[in-house]
Amino acid sequence: MSEIRLENLNKNFDKLPVIQNVSLTVKEKEFCVFVGPSGCGKSTLLRLIAGLEEATSGEIYIGNKNVTQTEPYHRKLSMVFQNYALYPHMNVRQNIEFALKTAKIPSETIDAKIKKVSKTLGLEQYLNRKPAALSGGQRQRVAIARAIV
């Protein structure tokens, strides 16, 4: 993952400021955690970085590229949502491979990625199960697997 840099980032909902003048650098291979009470802006900040919300002002850089006005798909970021956002009609394998197939990644590459991530996250035995047949922790691992690939 490339460096992520926020410069004087602001987000208002109507006239209510939610994110105020945030500047932050997360260097490549660093790990960053946002902690705070419900409603303090953690999810909004992540949505801004991913491009799912538009900043009121400020700039977002991924690597050395200003992506503030870049569409989410072109930022090449993944998120795991609180509700996991799994497709209930698809099994675990199909959920993990969905974005890869949409991006027209070759089948052999998809199979290799799924094999590696399912082994890493302990999902091998669940690949043919639907999300409803999984525990909350297993669903979370499926969402993480989808973000990783």
PDB file of N, CA and C in Angstrom, residues 19 26 40 46 75 77 84 88 90 95 98 102 110 120 132-133 140 144:
ATOM      1  N   ILE A  19     -15.619  16.809  10.027  1.00  0.00           N
ATOM      2  CA  ILE A  19     -14.167  16.625   9.983  1.00  0.00           C
ATOM      3  C   ILE A  19     -13.580  18.019   9.851  1.00  0.00           C
ATOM      4  N   VAL A  26       0.181   8.581   6.712  1.00  0.00           N
ATOM      5  CA  VAL A  26       0.385   7.171   7.036  1.00  0.00           C
ATOM      6  C   VAL A  26       1.350   6.658   5.980  1.00  0.00           C
ATOM      7  N   CYS A  40     -18.133  10.407  16.040  1.00  0.00           N
ATOM      8  CA  CYS A  40     -17.068  11.426  16.071  1.00  0.00           C
ATOM      9  C   CYS A  40     -16.419  11.654  14.707  1.00  0.00           C
ATOM     10  N   LEU A  46     -12.762   7.736   6.852  1.00  0.00           N
ATOM     11  CA  LEU A  46     -12.417   6.615   5.967  1.00  0.00           C
ATOM     12  C   LEU A  46     -13.156   6.717   4.632  1.00  0.00           C
ATOM     13  N   ARG A  75      -9.005   4.849  -7.052  1.00  0.00           N
ATOM     14  CA  ARG A  75      -8.114   5.008  -5.895  1.00  0.00           C
ATOM     15  C   ARG A  75      -7.530   3.663  -5.472  1.00  0.00           C
ATOM     16  N   LEU A  77      -8.550   1.317  -3.396  1.00  0.00           N
ATOM     17  CA  LEU A  77      -8.619   1.057  -1.962  1.00  0.00           C
ATOM     18  C   LEU A  77      -9.765   0.102  -1.698  1.00  0.00           C
ATOM     19  N   TYR A  84     -20.372  -5.755   7.033  1.00  0.00           N
ATOM     20  CA  TYR A  84     -19.630  -6.668   6.152  1.00  0.00           C
ATOM     21  C   TYR A  84     -20.029  -6.574   4.682  1.00  0.00           C
ATOM     22  N   PRO A  88     -25.760 -12.014   0.128  1.00  0.00           N
ATOM     23  CA  PRO A  88     -26.346 -13.187   0.785  1.00  0.00           C
ATOM     24  C   PRO A  88     -26.628 -14.355  -0.152  1.00  0.00           C
ATOM     25  N   MET A  90     -24.751 -15.314  -2.609  1.00  0.00           N
ATOM     26  CA  MET A  90     -23.484 -15.891  -3.093  1.00  0.00           C
ATOM     27  C   MET A  90     -22.789 -16.626  -1.956  1.00  0.00           C
ATOM     28  N   ASN A  95     -18.337 -14.410  -3.085  1.00  0.00           N
ATOM     29  CA  ASN A  95     -18.208 -13.096  -2.468  1.00  0.00           C
ATOM     30  C   ASN A  95     -16.785 -12.568  -2.599  1.00  0.00           C
ATOM     31  N   PHE A  98     -15.866 -11.745  -6.423  1.00  0.00           N
ATOM     32  CA  PHE A  98     -16.771 -10.876  -7.177  1.00  0.00           C
ATOM     33  C   PHE A  98     -16.050  -9.711  -7.861  1.00  0.00           C
ATOM     34  N   THR A 102     -15.290  -9.018 -11.878  1.00  0.00           N
ATOM     35  CA  THR A 102     -15.762  -7.775 -12.479  1.00  0.00           C
ATOM     36  C   THR A 102     -14.618  -7.048 -13.174  1.00  0.00           C
ATOM     37  N   ILE A 110      -7.341 -15.581 -10.086  1.00  0.00           N
ATOM     38  CA  ILE A 110      -8.403 -15.538  -9.073  1.00  0.00           C
ATOM     39  C   ILE A 110      -8.293 -16.752  -8.161  1.00  0.00           C
ATOM     40  N   THR A 120      -4.860 -18.173   4.629  1.00  0.00           N
ATOM     41  CA  THR A 120      -4.360 -17.188   5.594  1.00  0.00           C
ATOM     42  C   THR A 120      -5.404 -16.850   6.653  1.00  0.00           C
ATOM     43  N   ALA A 132     -25.126 -16.561   5.507  1.00  0.00           N
ATOM     44  CA  ALA A 132     -26.085 -16.841   6.584  1.00  0.00           C
ATOM     45  C   ALA A 132     -25.665 -18.042   7.423  1.00  0.00           C
ATOM     46  N   ALA A 133     -24.849 -18.934   6.852  1.00  0.00           N
ATOM     47  CA  ALA A 133     -24.411 -20.134   7.568  1.00  0.00           C
ATOM     48  C   ALA A 133     -23.103 -19.903   8.341  1.00  0.00           C
ATOM     49  N   GLN A 140     -16.898 -11.588   9.029  1.00  0.00           N
ATOM     50  CA  GLN A 140     -15.921 -10.505   9.037  1.00  0.00           C
ATOM     51  C   GLN A 140     -14.659 -10.924   8.283  1.00  0.00           C
ATOM     52  N   ILE A 144     -12.892  -9.234   5.044  1.00  0.00           N
ATOM     53  CA  ILE A 144     -11.462  -8.896   5.024  1.00  0.00           C
ATOM     54  C   ILE A 144     -10.786  -9.558   3.825  1.00  0.00           C
TER      55      ILE A 144
END
